[in-house]
Coordinates of C-alpha atoms in Angstrom, one line a residue:
T167 CA 74.4 -27.0 -22.6
K168 CA 78.2 -27.6 -22.5
S169 CA 77.8 -30.3 -24.9
P170 CA 76.1 -30.0 -28.3
T171 CA 72.6 -31.1 -29.1
D172 CA 71.7 -33.2 -32.0
V173 CA 68.7 -30.9 -33.0
P174 CA 69.4 -27.1 -33.7
T175 CA 67.5 -24.8 -31.4
K176 CA 64.8 -22.6 -32.9
F177 CA 66.1 -19.4 -31.7
P178 CA 69.8 -18.3 -31.2
T179 CA 70.9 -18.0 -27.8
K180 CA 71.5 -14.4 -26.6
V181 CA 74.9 -15.6 -24.8
P182 CA 77.3 -17.9 -26.5
S183 CA 78.3 -21.0 -24.8
E184 CA 81.5 -20.8 -22.6
T185 CA 83.4 -23.2 -24.8
P186 CA 83.3 -24.3 -28.4
S187 CA 81.1 -27.4 -29.1
Q188 CA 84.1 -29.3 -30.4
P189 CA 87.5 -28.8 -32.0
P190 CA 87.3 -27.9 -35.6
T191 CA 88.4 -30.5 -38.0
N192 CA 90.7 -28.1 -40.0
R193 CA 92.4 -24.9 -39.4
P194 CA 90.3 -22.0 -40.7
T195 CA 91.4 -19.8 -43.6
D196 CA 93.0 -16.5 -43.0
S197 CA 90.4 -14.7 -45.1
P198 CA 86.8 -15.4 -45.9
T199 CA 86.1 -17.4 -49.0
K200 CA 83.3 -14.9 -50.0
P201 CA 82.6 -11.4 -48.9
P202 CA 79.6 -10.9 -46.7
T203 CA 76.4 -9.9 -48.2
G204 CA 75.4 -6.3 -47.7
A205 CA 72.1 -7.0 -46.0
P206 CA 70.7 -10.1 -44.0
T207 CA 68.4 -12.3 -46.0
E208 CA 64.6 -12.0 -45.0
A209 CA 64.4 -15.7 -44.7
P210 CA 67.1 -18.0 -43.1
S211 CA 69.3 -19.7 -45.4
Q212 CA 69.0 -23.4 -46.2
S213 CA 72.8 -24.0 -45.5
P214 CA 75.1 -22.9 -42.8
S215 CA 76.9 -19.7 -43.2
E216 CA 80.6 -19.6 -44.5
P217 CA 83.1 -20.3 -42.0
P218 CA 84.3 -17.2 -40.0
T219 CA 87.2 -15.2 -41.5
K220 CA 89.1 -14.9 -38.3
S221 CA 89.8 -17.0 -35.2
P222 CA 87.1 -16.7 -32.3
T223 CA 87.9 -14.7 -29.2
D224 CA 88.6 -16.3 -25.9
V225 CA 86.0 -14.6 -24.0
P226 CA 82.3 -14.4 -25.3
T227 CA 80.8 -11.1 -25.7
K228 CA 77.8 -10.0 -23.5
F229 CA 75.5 -9.8 -26.7
P230 CA 75.9 -11.2 -29.9
T231 CA 77.1 -8.8 -32.5
K232 CA 74.7 -8.2 -35.4
V233 CA 77.8 -7.9 -37.9
P234 CA 80.4 -10.6 -37.8
S235 CA 84.0 -9.6 -36.5
E236 CA 86.5 -9.1 -39.3
T237 CA 88.8 -11.8 -38.0
P238 CA 88.1 -14.7 -35.9
S239 CA 89.1 -14.3 -32.3
Q240 CA 91.3 -17.4 -32.4
P241 CA 91.6 -20.5 -34.6
P242 CA 88.9 -22.9 -34.0
T243 CA 89.9 -26.3 -32.7
N244 CA 88.0 -28.2 -35.3
R245 CA 87.1 -27.4 -38.9
P246 CA 83.3 -26.5 -39.2
T247 CA 81.1 -28.8 -41.1
D248 CA 80.3 -28.0 -44.7
S249 CA 76.5 -28.6 -44.1
P250 CA 74.0 -28.6 -41.1
T251 CA 73.9 -31.4 -38.9
K252 CA 70.2 -31.9 -39.5
P253 CA 68.2 -30.4 -42.4
Q254 CA 65.6 -27.8 -41.4
T255 CA 62.0 -29.3 -41.3
G256 CA 59.8 -28.1 -44.0
E257 CA 56.4 -28.5 -42.2
P258 CA 55.3 -26.7 -39.1
T259 CA 55.0 -28.5 -35.8
E260 CA 51.7 -30.6 -35.3
A261 CA 50.4 -28.6 -32.5
P262 CA 50.3 -24.8 -32.4
S263 CA 52.3 -22.8 -30.0
Q264 CA 50.8 -21.7 -26.8
S265 CA 51.0 -18.2 -27.8
P266 CA 51.0 -16.7 -31.2
S267 CA 54.3 -16.2 -32.7
E268 CA 55.7 -12.8 -33.4
P269 CA 56.1 -11.9 -37.0
P270 CA 59.6 -12.3 -38.1
T271 CA 61.8 -9.2 -38.2
K272 CA 64.7 -8.7 -40.6
S273 CA 66.9 -8.7 -37.6
P274 CA 66.3 -9.8 -33.9
T275 CA 65.0 -7.4 -31.4
D276 CA 65.5 -7.2 -27.7
V277 CA 61.9 -6.5 -27.0
P278 CA 58.8 -7.9 -28.3
T279 CA 56.7 -6.3 -31.0
K280 CA 53.8 -4.1 -30.0
F281 CA 51.2 -5.7 -32.2
P282 CA 49.9 -9.3 -32.2
T283 CA 50.0 -11.6 -35.1
E284 CA 47.3 -11.0 -37.9
V285 CA 46.0 -14.5 -37.4
P286 CA 45.0 -15.6 -33.7
S287 CA 46.1 -18.7 -32.1
E288 CA 43.8 -21.7 -32.5
T289 CA 42.9 -21.9 -28.7
P290 CA 41.5 -18.8 -27.0
T291 CA 43.2 -17.2 -24.1
N292 CA 42.0 -18.3 -20.6
R293 CA 40.8 -14.9 -19.3
P294 CA 38.7 -12.4 -21.1
T295 CA 40.2 -8.9 -21.8
G296 CA 39.5 -6.2 -19.1
S297 CA 38.2 -3.9 -21.8
P298 CA 36.5 -4.2 -25.2
T299 CA 38.9 -4.9 -28.0
N300 CA 37.0 -2.3 -30.2
S301 CA 35.6 1.0 -29.6
P302 CA 31.7 1.4 -29.7
T303 CA 30.3 2.3 -33.0
E304 CA 29.3 6.1 -33.4
S305 CA 26.0 5.3 -35.1
P306 CA 23.5 2.6 -34.7
S307 CA 23.7 -0.6 -36.7
E308 CA 20.2 -0.2 -38.1
M309 CA 18.2 2.9 -39.0
P310 CA 15.6 4.0 -36.5
S311 CA 12.0 3.0 -37.3
S312 CA 10.1 5.5 -39.2
S313 CA 6.8 5.1 -37.1
P314 CA 6.1 5.0 -33.5
T315 CA 5.8 1.7 -31.5
P316 CA 2.4 0.1 -32.1
L317 CA -0.3 0.5 -29.4
C318 CA -0.3 -1.8 -26.4
H319 CA -2.8 -4.5 -26.2
D320 CA -5.3 -5.5 -23.4
I321 CA -4.0 -7.9 -20.8
G322 CA -6.4 -10.9 -21.3
T323 CA -5.8 -12.1 -17.7
F324 CA -6.3 -8.9 -15.9
A325 CA -9.4 -8.7 -13.8
F326 CA -10.7 -6.1 -11.4
S327 CA -13.5 -5.8 -8.9
V328 CA -15.8 -3.0 -8.4
G329 CA -18.8 -3.1 -6.1
G330 CA -18.2 -6.8 -5.4
I331 CA -18.5 -7.6 -9.2
S332 CA -15.6 -8.9 -11.0
Y333 CA -14.7 -7.3 -14.6
R334 CA -12.2 -7.8 -17.2
C335 CA -10.9 -5.6 -20.0
D336 CA -13.8 -6.7 -22.5
S337 CA -16.3 -5.6 -19.9
I338 CA -15.5 -1.9 -20.9
Q339 CA -17.5 -1.4 -23.9
T340 CA -19.2 2.1 -23.7
Q341 CA -18.1 5.7 -22.9
V342 CA -19.9 5.3 -19.5
D343 CA -17.7 2.3 -18.7
I344 CA -14.6 4.2 -19.8
D345 CA -15.4 7.1 -17.5
Q346 CA -16.5 4.8 -14.6
F347 CA -13.5 2.4 -14.7
C348 CA -10.5 3.4 -16.7
N349 CA -8.9 5.8 -14.1
L350 CA -9.5 3.5 -11.1
P351 CA -6.1 2.4 -9.6
R352 CA -5.6 -1.3 -9.6
R353 CA -2.6 -3.6 -9.5
Y354 CA -1.6 -6.5 -11.7
S355 CA 0.5 -9.5 -10.7
G356 CA 1.9 -7.7 -7.6
G357 CA 3.1 -4.8 -9.8
P358 CA 2.8 -1.0 -9.1
L359 CA -0.5 0.7 -8.5
L360 CA -1.7 2.1 -11.9
P361 CA -4.9 3.2 -13.5
I362 CA -6.9 0.4 -15.2
K363 CA -6.3 2.1 -18.6
Y364 CA -2.7 0.7 -18.5
F365 CA -3.9 -2.7 -18.4
C366 CA -6.9 -2.3 -20.7
P367 CA -5.4 0.3 -23.2
E368 CA -7.5 -0.8 -26.1
A369 CA -10.8 -0.9 -24.2
C370 CA -10.0 2.4 -22.6
E371 CA -9.1 3.9 -25.9
F372 CA -5.6 4.9 -24.2
D373 CA -2.4 5.0 -26.1
C374 CA 0.1 3.5 -23.9
A375 CA 3.0 3.5 -26.4
P376 CA 6.1 4.9 -24.7
T377 CA 6.9 7.5 -27.6
H378 CA 5.0 8.8 -30.7
S379 CA 8.0 9.3 -32.7
P380 CA 11.6 7.6 -32.7
S381 CA 14.3 9.3 -30.9
E382 CA 16.6 11.5 -33.0
Y383 CA 19.9 10.0 -31.9
P384 CA 20.7 6.5 -30.4
T385 CA 22.6 6.4 -27.2
Q386 CA 26.4 5.9 -27.9
N387 CA 27.3 4.2 -24.8
P388 CA 25.2 1.7 -22.8
S389 CA 25.1 1.9 -19.1
Q390 CA 28.1 0.3 -17.4
D391 CA 26.1 -1.7 -14.9
P392 CA 22.4 -2.7 -14.7
S393 CA 20.4 -1.4 -11.7
E394 CA 20.3 -3.8 -8.8
S395 CA 16.6 -3.6 -8.5
P396 CA 13.6 -1.9 -10.2
S397 CA 13.0 1.6 -8.9
E398 CA 10.0 2.1 -6.6
P399 CA 7.1 3.7 -8.0
T400 CA 6.8 7.4 -6.8
F401 CA 4.1 7.6 -4.2
I402 CA 4.1 10.4 -1.7
C403 CA 1.5 10.5 1.1
E404 CA 1.8 13.5 3.3
A405 CA -1.1 12.5 5.3
L406 CA 1.0 9.5 6.5
A407 CA 4.3 11.1 6.2
T408 CA 5.5 8.5 3.6
K409 CA 7.9 9.2 0.7
N410 CA 7.5 6.0 -1.6
Y411 CA 5.1 3.3 -2.1
A412 CA 7.0 0.8 0.1
E413 CA 6.9 3.2 3.2
Y414 CA 3.2 3.8 2.4
E415 CA 2.4 0.0 2.4
E416 CA 4.1 -0.5 5.6
K417 CA 2.7 2.5 7.2
V418 CA -0.9 1.2 6.3
K419 CA -0.2 -2.2 7.7
E420 CA 1.0 -0.6 10.8
I421 CA -2.1 1.5 11.3
Y422 CA -4.4 -1.6 10.6
R423 CA -2.5 -3.8 13.1
T424 CA -3.6 -1.6 15.7
V425 CA -7.3 -2.8 15.1
S426 CA -6.9 -6.1 13.6
G427 CA -3.9 -7.5 15.6
Q428 CA -0.2 -8.2 14.7
N429 CA -0.7 -11.3 12.7
A430 CA -3.7 -10.1 10.7
F431 CA -1.7 -9.8 7.4
D432 CA 0.5 -13.0 7.6
G433 CA -1.6 -14.6 4.7
T434 CA -3.8 -16.8 6.8
D435 CA -6.9 -14.3 7.0
P436 CA -8.4 -13.6 3.4
D437 CA -10.9 -11.3 4.6
R438 CA -8.4 -8.9 6.3
M439 CA -5.9 -9.5 3.4
D440 CA -8.7 -8.4 0.8
A441 CA -9.6 -5.4 2.9
L442 CA -6.1 -4.4 3.1
N443 CA -5.5 -4.7 -0.6
F444 CA -8.6 -2.8 -1.3
I445 CA -7.0 0.2 0.4
L446 CA -3.6 -0.3 -1.0
D447 CA -4.9 -0.7 -4.6
E448 CA -6.8 2.7 -4.1
G449 CA -3.6 4.2 -2.7
L450 CA -5.9 6.0 0.0
C451 CA -4.0 8.7 1.5
V452 CA -6.0 10.3 4.4
D453 CA -5.5 10.7 8.2
P454 CA -5.4 7.3 10.1
P455 CA -9.0 7.6 11.7
E456 CA -10.4 7.8 8.1
M457 CA -8.0 5.0 6.9
I458 CA -9.4 2.9 9.6
Q459 CA -13.1 3.7 8.8
R460 CA -12.7 2.7 5.2
Y461 CA -10.7 -0.5 6.1
I462 CA -13.4 -1.5 8.5
S463 CA -16.2 -0.9 6.0
A464 CA -14.3 -2.9 3.3
L465 CA -13.7 -5.7 6.0
F466 CA -17.3 -5.9 6.8
Y467 CA -18.1 -6.5 3.2
Y468 CA -15.5 -9.2 2.7
S469 CA -16.3 -10.9 6.2
T470 CA -20.0 -11.2 5.4
I471 CA -19.3 -12.4 1.8
G472 CA -20.4 -9.4 0.2
E473 CA -20.2 -10.9 -3.4
K474 CA -23.3 -13.1 -2.3
W475 CA -25.3 -10.1 -1.1
K476 CA -28.9 -9.7 -2.5
E477 CA -27.9 -5.9 -3.0
S478 CA -24.3 -4.4 -2.9
E479 CA -24.7 -1.3 -4.8
E480 CA -21.5 1.0 -4.5
W481 CA -19.8 -1.3 -1.9
V482 CA -16.0 -1.4 -2.2
S483 CA -16.1 1.0 -5.0
P484 CA -14.1 4.3 -5.4
K485 CA -16.9 6.3 -3.7
H486 CA -16.7 7.4 -0.2
E487 CA -17.8 4.8 2.2
C488 CA -20.6 7.0 3.4
D489 CA -22.2 6.8 0.0
W490 CA -22.1 2.8 0.0
N491 CA -25.7 1.7 0.3
G492 CA -26.7 0.9 3.9
I493 CA -24.1 3.0 5.5
E494 CA -25.1 6.3 7.3
C495 CA -22.8 9.0 8.4
N496 CA -22.9 12.3 10.3
D497 CA -22.2 15.7 8.7
D498 CA -18.4 14.9 9.4
K499 CA -18.6 11.7 7.2
I500 CA -18.2 9.6 10.3
I501 CA -20.1 6.3 10.2
N502 CA -22.9 6.0 12.8
R503 CA -25.1 3.3 11.3
V504 CA -24.6 0.0 9.3
N505 CA -28.0 -1.3 8.1
R506 CA -27.8 -4.5 6.1
D507 CA -31.2 -6.1 7.2
D508 CA -32.6 -9.0 4.9
N509 CA -29.8 -9.0 2.4
T510 CA -28.5 -12.5 2.4
L511 CA -25.4 -11.8 4.5
Q512 CA -23.3 -14.7 5.5
G513 CA -19.9 -15.1 7.2
T514 CA -19.2 -13.5 10.5
I515 CA -19.3 -10.1 12.1
P516 CA -15.9 -8.6 12.1
F517 CA -14.6 -8.0 15.7
E518 CA -13.2 -4.5 14.4
I519 CA -16.7 -3.3 14.0
C520 CA -16.4 -1.1 17.1
D521 CA -13.5 0.6 16.0
L522 CA -16.0 2.7 14.3
P523 CA -15.9 5.1 17.3
L524 CA -19.4 6.8 16.7
L525 CA -21.2 3.6 15.7
E526 CA -24.7 3.9 17.2
R527 CA -26.8 1.3 15.2
L528 CA -25.8 -2.1 13.9
D529 CA -28.9 -3.5 12.1
L530 CA -28.3 -7.0 10.6
D531 CA -31.3 -9.1 11.1
S532 CA -32.8 -11.6 8.9
N533 CA -29.7 -12.8 7.3
E534 CA -27.5 -15.9 7.6
I535 CA -24.7 -14.6 9.6
G536 CA -22.8 -17.2 11.7
G537 CA -19.9 -17.5 14.2
T538 CA -20.1 -15.9 17.6
I539 CA -20.9 -12.5 18.8
P540 CA -17.6 -10.8 19.2
K541 CA -16.5 -10.0 22.8
E542 CA -15.2 -6.6 21.3
M543 CA -18.9 -5.6 21.0
G544 CA -18.4 -4.0 24.6
K545 CA -16.1 -1.6 23.0
C546 CA -18.9 0.1 21.2
S547 CA -19.1 2.9 23.6
N548 CA -21.8 4.8 21.5
L549 CA -23.9 1.8 20.4
V550 CA -27.6 2.2 21.0
S551 CA -29.1 -0.5 18.9
F552 CA -27.8 -4.1 18.5
D553 CA -30.1 -5.9 16.1
V554 CA -28.9 -9.2 14.8
D555 CA -32.0 -11.4 15.2
A556 CA -33.0 -14.2 12.8
N557 CA -29.4 -15.3 11.8
N558 CA -27.2 -18.4 12.6
L559 CA -25.2 -17.1 15.6
V560 CA -23.9 -19.6 18.0
G561 CA -22.0 -19.6 21.2
P562 CA -22.6 -17.5 24.5
L563 CA -23.9 -14.0 24.9
P564 CA -20.5 -12.3 25.9
E565 CA -20.7 -10.4 29.2
E566 CA -18.4 -7.8 27.6
L567 CA -21.5 -6.8 25.5
F568 CA -22.9 -5.3 28.8
D569 CA -19.9 -2.8 28.7
A570 CA -21.7 -0.9 26.0
R571 CA -23.5 1.1 28.4
K572 CA -25.5 3.1 26.1
L573 CA -27.5 0.2 24.6
V574 CA -31.2 0.9 24.6
S575 CA -32.2 -2.2 22.3
I576 CA -30.9 -5.7 22.2
D577 CA -32.5 -7.9 19.6
L578 CA -30.9 -11.3 19.4
D579 CA -33.9 -13.6 19.0
S580 CA -34.0 -16.7 16.6
N581 CA -30.4 -17.6 16.7
N582 CA -28.6 -20.5 18.2
L583 CA -27.1 -18.9 21.3
T584 CA -26.2 -20.9 24.4
G585 CA -24.8 -20.4 28.0
T586 CA -26.2 -18.5 30.8
L587 CA -27.1 -14.8 31.1
S588 CA -24.6 -12.6 33.1
N589 CA -26.0 -10.4 35.8
K590 CA -23.6 -7.7 34.3
I591 CA -26.8 -6.9 32.1
G592 CA -27.6 -4.7 35.1
N593 CA -25.0 -2.3 33.6
L594 CA -27.3 -1.2 30.9
L595 CA -29.4 1.4 32.8
D596 CA -30.7 2.9 29.5
L597 CA -31.9 -0.6 28.2
Q598 CA -35.6 -0.5 27.0
F599 CA -35.8 -3.6 24.7
L600 CA -34.4 -7.0 25.2
A601 CA -35.3 -9.9 22.8
L602 CA -33.5 -13.3 23.6
H603 CA -36.3 -15.6 22.7
K604 CA -35.9 -18.7 20.4
N605 CA -32.3 -19.6 21.6
Q606 CA -30.7 -22.3 23.6
F607 CA -30.0 -20.1 26.9
T608 CA -29.8 -22.2 30.2
G609 CA -29.9 -21.0 33.7
Q610 CA -32.2 -18.6 35.3
V611 CA -33.5 -14.9 34.3
P612 CA -30.7 -12.5 35.8
A613 CA -31.8 -11.1 39.2
R614 CA -30.0 -7.9 38.5
M615 CA -32.4 -7.0 35.8
H616 CA -34.6 -5.4 38.6
V617 CA -32.3 -2.3 38.5
L618 CA -33.2 -1.6 34.9
K619 CA -35.7 1.0 35.6
N620 CA -36.1 1.8 31.8
L621 CA -36.7 -1.7 30.5
A622 CA -40.2 -1.9 28.9
R623 CA -40.1 -5.4 26.9
A624 CA -38.1 -8.5 27.6
Y625 CA -38.6 -11.8 26.0
F626 CA -37.0 -15.0 27.3
D627 CA -39.3 -17.6 25.9
T628 CA -38.4 -20.7 23.8
N629 CA -35.2 -21.3 25.6
K630 CA -34.0 -23.7 28.3
L631 CA -34.2 -21.4 31.2
T632 CA -35.4 -22.6 34.6
G633 CA -36.5 -21.3 38.0
A634 CA -38.6 -18.2 39.0
V635 CA -38.5 -14.8 37.7
P636 CA -37.3 -12.7 40.7
R637 CA -40.0 -10.8 42.5
A638 CA -37.9 -7.5 42.3
I639 CA -38.4 -7.7 38.6
C640 CA -42.2 -8.0 38.8
N641 CA -42.0 -5.0 41.1
N642 CA -40.7 -2.9 38.0
F643 CA -43.9 -3.3 36.1
A644 CA -45.6 -0.3 35.0
S645 CA -48.8 0.5 37.0
E646 CA -50.5 3.3 38.7
K647 CA -49.3 2.1 42.2
Q648 CA -45.7 1.0 41.3
G649 CA -44.7 3.5 38.6
G650 CA -42.4 0.9 37.0
S651 CA -41.5 0.5 33.2
I652 CA -42.0 -3.0 32.2
V653 CA -45.2 -3.5 30.1
D654 CA -44.4 -6.7 28.3
L655 CA -42.6 -9.8 29.9
T656 CA -42.6 -13.3 28.4
T657 CA -41.1 -16.6 29.5
D658 CA -41.5 -20.3 29.3
C659 CA -44.1 -20.2 32.2
G660 CA -47.1 -21.7 30.4
G661 CA -48.7 -25.1 30.4
P662 CA -48.0 -28.3 32.2
G663 CA -44.3 -28.4 30.9
A664 CA -43.5 -25.0 32.2
T665 CA -39.9 -24.6 33.2
V666 CA -40.1 -21.1 34.5
S667 CA -42.2 -19.7 37.2
C668 CA -43.5 -16.2 36.8
V669 CA -46.2 -14.4 38.7
C670 CA -46.1 -11.2 36.6
C671 CA -45.4 -12.2 33.0
T672 CA -47.7 -10.8 30.4
N673 CA -47.3 -13.7 28.2
C674 CA -46.3 -17.4 29.1
N675 CA -45.2 -19.6 26.3

């Protein structure tokens, strides 16, 4: 400032003031009272320096001199004071400075020092440093362990299913169990597909420790950034042209959606999800037709509540589905028969059953199967025998069934089927046996049945049918004169309460 302040500044100005603060009180002496010291003191003096030896200059220098001039530039206007205007404070300020003070030098410098103070400031800096303050250590903080990591332990909550039976790690007790279970691929809590021995290492006598001895040298530098997501398990399936497990899973779903529908795996259908997961857990890698056959085999088990079957040997096991009890295959291991008669089946018949292209016989009588007969049964182009009597089936007999033109035998008695019988039954020119008794059918015996020249036995009794059996059907009876095929025909034509009129029936109920 142009006028003096009451308090001395903490640091000298690099440029002197334009004019002296005030006229000196007395004229300065022509020579210094004492010679200057040879070197500056390390600490500032408690009293002002001696008055200059010569008068000050009229024009201030650009930079203060480190050594005083020999003579003052001009006489000062006033005599300097003998003592400082205010004594120096003996104590530091109450609050610390916002940045650490530099260590004092013996003489002022024009640039800051290169090193910070030895004692940090009381408050931390706002932003962290861009790089670590210290270099990483060249050796580990602790010595490596002298023995390998202890063996892993069995996961108590892990469970797996084989043949419709649920097991846990403690179920594996003998060498036979180890050989049977420990290498089966399974998944735990949505993780990767791994052999069971990784989840039951103690029971399977498997050492799952990552190393058998400590590493020789620790890593010197950690990785700079963690990985964004865990790496996918390596899983290459050449048959499906997939390179990793994610591709494989999506490809499997794509294949099965062609038979089960686009929404089959949206989480609302537990049977189809169970069948899908059975395949994914196995990591099955075969051609799509083989993938479909195994999926439908597993789906049949889950749809008919296989865990409650009287006998379910080998079902949903690692064995080929042709080796599951009740499934029969041709020499090419393609299913041609499913036989689960009298085995406490429940649930429903999966509509995908006819995506088994060579299926010839479906034998499911004397069970507790409910639901309706799928209209997709008409896709069974090679089906010869459809035997589902003595169950709990409801609803109509879908006319699509009569598109399965190779049918020779239809056995649907003793259910709760309703509705009328379609004349499309005339499509089944190879039909020989038709059992529809003990249901709730209404309407009349289909007239088109007269074209079925191979039909030998037909049973319509214990229903709600009415009317007369067409004469054309009676003309198809086997006899020396007619040369027909029918040998047995039964309707509700007997007694005073008869609802059907039949002149040729062999039996009237």
